[in-house]
Coordinates of C-alpha atoms in Angstrom, one line a residue:
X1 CA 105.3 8.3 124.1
X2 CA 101.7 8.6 123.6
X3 CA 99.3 6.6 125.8
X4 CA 97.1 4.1 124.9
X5 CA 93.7 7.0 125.5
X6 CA 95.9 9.4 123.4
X7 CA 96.3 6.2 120.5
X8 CA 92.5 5.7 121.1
X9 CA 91.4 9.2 120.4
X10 CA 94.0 9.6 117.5
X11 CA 92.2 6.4 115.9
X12 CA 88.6 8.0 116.6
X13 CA 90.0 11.6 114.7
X14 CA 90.8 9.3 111.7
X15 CA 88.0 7.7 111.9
X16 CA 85.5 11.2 112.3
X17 CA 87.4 12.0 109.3
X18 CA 87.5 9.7 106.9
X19 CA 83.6 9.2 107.7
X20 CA 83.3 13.1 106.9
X21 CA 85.2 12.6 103.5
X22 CA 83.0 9.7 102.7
X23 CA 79.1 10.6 103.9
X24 CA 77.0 13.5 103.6
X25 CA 75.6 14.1 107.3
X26 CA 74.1 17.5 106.5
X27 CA 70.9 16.0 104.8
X28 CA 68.3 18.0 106.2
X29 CA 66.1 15.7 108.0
X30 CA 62.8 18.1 108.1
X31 CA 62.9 18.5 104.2
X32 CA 61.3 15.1 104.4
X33 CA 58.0 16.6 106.3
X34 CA 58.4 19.5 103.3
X35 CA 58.5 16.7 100.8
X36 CA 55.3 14.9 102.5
X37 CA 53.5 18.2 102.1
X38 CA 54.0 18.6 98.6
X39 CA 53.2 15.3 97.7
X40 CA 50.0 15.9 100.0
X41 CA 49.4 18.7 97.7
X42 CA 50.1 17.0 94.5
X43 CA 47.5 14.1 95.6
X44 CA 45.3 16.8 95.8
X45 CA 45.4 18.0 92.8
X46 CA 45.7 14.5 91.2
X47 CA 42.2 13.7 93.3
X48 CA 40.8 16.7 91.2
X49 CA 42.1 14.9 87.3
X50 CA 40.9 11.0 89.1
X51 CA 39.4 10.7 84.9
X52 CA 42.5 8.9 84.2
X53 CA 42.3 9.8 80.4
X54 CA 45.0 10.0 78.7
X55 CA 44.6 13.7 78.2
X56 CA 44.3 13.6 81.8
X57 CA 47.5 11.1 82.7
X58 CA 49.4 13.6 80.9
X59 CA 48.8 16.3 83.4
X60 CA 49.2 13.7 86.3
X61 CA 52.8 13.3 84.8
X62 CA 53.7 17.0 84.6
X63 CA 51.9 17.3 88.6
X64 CA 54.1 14.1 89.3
X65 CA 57.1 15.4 87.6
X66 CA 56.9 18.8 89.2
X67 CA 56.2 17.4 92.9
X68 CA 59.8 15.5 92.0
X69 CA 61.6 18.7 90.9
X70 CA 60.0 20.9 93.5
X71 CA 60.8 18.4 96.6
X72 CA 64.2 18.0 95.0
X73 CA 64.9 21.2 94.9
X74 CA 63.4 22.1 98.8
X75 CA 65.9 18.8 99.9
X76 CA 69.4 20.4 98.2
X77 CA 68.5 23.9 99.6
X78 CA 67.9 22.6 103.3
X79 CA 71.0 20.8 103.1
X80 CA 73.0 23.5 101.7
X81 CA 72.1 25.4 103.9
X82 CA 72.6 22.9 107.2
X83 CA 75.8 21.9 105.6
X84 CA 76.6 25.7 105.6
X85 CA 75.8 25.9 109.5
X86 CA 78.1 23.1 110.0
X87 CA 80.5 24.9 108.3
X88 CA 80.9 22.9 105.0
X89 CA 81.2 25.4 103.1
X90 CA 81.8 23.7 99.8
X91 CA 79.3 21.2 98.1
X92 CA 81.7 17.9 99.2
X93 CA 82.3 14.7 97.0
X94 CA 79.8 12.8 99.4
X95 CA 77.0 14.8 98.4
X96 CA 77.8 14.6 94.5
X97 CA 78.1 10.8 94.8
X98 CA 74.8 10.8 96.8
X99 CA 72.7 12.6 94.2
X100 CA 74.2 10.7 91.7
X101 CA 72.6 7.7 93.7
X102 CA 69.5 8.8 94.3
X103 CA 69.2 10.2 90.7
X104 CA 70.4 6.7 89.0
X105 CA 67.4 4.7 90.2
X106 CA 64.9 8.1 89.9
X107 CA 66.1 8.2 86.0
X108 CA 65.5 5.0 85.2
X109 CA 61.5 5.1 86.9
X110 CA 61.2 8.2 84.9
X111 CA 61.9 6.2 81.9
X112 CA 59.9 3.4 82.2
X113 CA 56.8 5.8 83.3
X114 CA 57.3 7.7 79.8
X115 CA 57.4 4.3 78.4
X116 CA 54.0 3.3 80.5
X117 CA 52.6 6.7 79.4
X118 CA 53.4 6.1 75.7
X119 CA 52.2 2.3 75.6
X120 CA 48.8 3.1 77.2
X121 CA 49.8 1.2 80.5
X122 CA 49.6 4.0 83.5
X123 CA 48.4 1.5 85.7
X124 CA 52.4 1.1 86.1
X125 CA 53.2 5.1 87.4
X126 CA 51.9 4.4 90.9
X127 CA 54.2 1.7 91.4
X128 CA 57.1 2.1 89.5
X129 CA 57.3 5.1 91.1
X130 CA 56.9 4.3 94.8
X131 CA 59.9 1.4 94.0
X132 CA 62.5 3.5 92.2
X133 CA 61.9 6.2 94.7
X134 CA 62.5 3.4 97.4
X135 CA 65.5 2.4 95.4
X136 CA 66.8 5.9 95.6
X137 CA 66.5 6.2 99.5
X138 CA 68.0 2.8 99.9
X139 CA 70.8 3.8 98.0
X140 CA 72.0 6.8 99.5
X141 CA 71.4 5.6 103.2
X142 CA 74.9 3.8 103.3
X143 CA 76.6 7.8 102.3
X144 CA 73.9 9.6 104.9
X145 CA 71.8 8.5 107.7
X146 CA 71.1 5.2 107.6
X147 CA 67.8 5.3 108.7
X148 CA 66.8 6.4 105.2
X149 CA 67.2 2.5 104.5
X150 CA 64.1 1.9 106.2
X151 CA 62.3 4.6 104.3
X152 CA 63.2 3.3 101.0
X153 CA 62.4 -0.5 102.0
X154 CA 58.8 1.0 103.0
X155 CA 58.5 2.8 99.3
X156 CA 59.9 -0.2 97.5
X157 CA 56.9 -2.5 99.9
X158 CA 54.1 0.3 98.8
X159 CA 55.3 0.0 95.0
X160 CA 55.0 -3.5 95.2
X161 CA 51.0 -3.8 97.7
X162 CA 49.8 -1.1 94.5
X163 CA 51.0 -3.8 92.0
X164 CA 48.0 -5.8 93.0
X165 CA 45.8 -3.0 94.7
X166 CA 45.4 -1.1 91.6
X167 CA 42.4 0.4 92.4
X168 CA 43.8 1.5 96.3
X169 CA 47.4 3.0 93.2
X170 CA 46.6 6.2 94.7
X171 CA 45.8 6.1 98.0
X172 CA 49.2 3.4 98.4
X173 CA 50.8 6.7 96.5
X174 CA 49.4 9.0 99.3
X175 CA 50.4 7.3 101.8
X176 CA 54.4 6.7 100.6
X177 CA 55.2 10.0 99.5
X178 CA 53.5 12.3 102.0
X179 CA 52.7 10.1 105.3
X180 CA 55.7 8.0 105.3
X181 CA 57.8 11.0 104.3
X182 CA 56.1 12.9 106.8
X183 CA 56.9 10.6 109.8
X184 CA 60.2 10.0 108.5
X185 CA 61.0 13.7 108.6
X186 CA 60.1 14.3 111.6
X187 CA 61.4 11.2 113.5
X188 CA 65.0 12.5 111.6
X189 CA 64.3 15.7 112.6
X190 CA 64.0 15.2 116.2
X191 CA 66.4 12.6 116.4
X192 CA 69.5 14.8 114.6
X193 CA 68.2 18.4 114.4
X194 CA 66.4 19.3 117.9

């Protein structure tokens, strides 16, 4: 007969594994300072086209676009490769079902940008972009660490100040997708990773 510490840790094994089977722990907490950085970059650039033409907003929309693919990319092939040295060797259900969250509310932003871009209202990017963004982190917190809650709440709150800050759009923009992404990463990063 097993005793009660023995029923304990049995509970706590089925517990580690059904969490394992459900979440994606392997996220890679300092892509998030590599995703600041990009953004930081992007602003940059974005600072250089400030004429917000529409010949100009068309190439903020490629930058913008290509900041998304380019940090997308960096976050899968950091958590690859941490889900690797945690010997997961195969991409798991978790992290299928947590891209597909985060890419749900990123798809939709997308399309209401193109729709902003096509009707002449880009005053909308800056925010719609912050929120859906938010929405994304938000969403996958419950499948990875749930700090990333936090992180989306502060995108969706950004979105929403450069609603009525217009003229601070891009600076509200700086500050959610490189500063806040930045400290994020790094407070993950030294709270999971060191």
């Amino acid at each position: 007969m097993k005793s009660k510490r023995d029923i304990f840790q049995d509970i706590n094994d089925i517990k580690e594994m059904m969490s394992k089977s459900s979440k994606f722990m392997s996220l890679s907490a300092i892509s998030g300072v590599y995703v600041g950085i990009i953004a930081l970059l992007g602003f940059g650039m974005s600072y250089f086209f400030a004429d917000l033409s529409i010949d100009n907003i068309k190439i903020l929309v490629i930058t913008g676009l290509f900041i998304l693919l380019l940090s997308l990319s960096i976050v899968f092939i950091l958590s690859y490769k941490k889900a690797k040295s945690n010997n997961e060797n195969r991409i798991s259900n978790a992290l299928k079902v947590l891209f597909i969250e985060l890419f749900f509310p990123l798809l939709i932003g997308g399309i209401i940008i193109i729709w902003s871009v096509m009707n002449n209202q880009v005053w909308l990017i800056i925010p719609v972009s912050l929120i859906f963004y938010g929405l994304g982190m938000y969403n996958i917190s419950r499948l990875s660490l749930s700090e990333l809650k936090y992180l989306g709440l502060s995108e969706i709150l950004l979105g929403l100040l450069s609603l009525f800050l217009v003229q601070f759009s891009l600076i509200i923009w700086l500050l959610g997708f490189s500063l806040i992404n930045i400290i994020f990463g790094l407070y993950l990063h030294n709270k999971y990773e060191k």
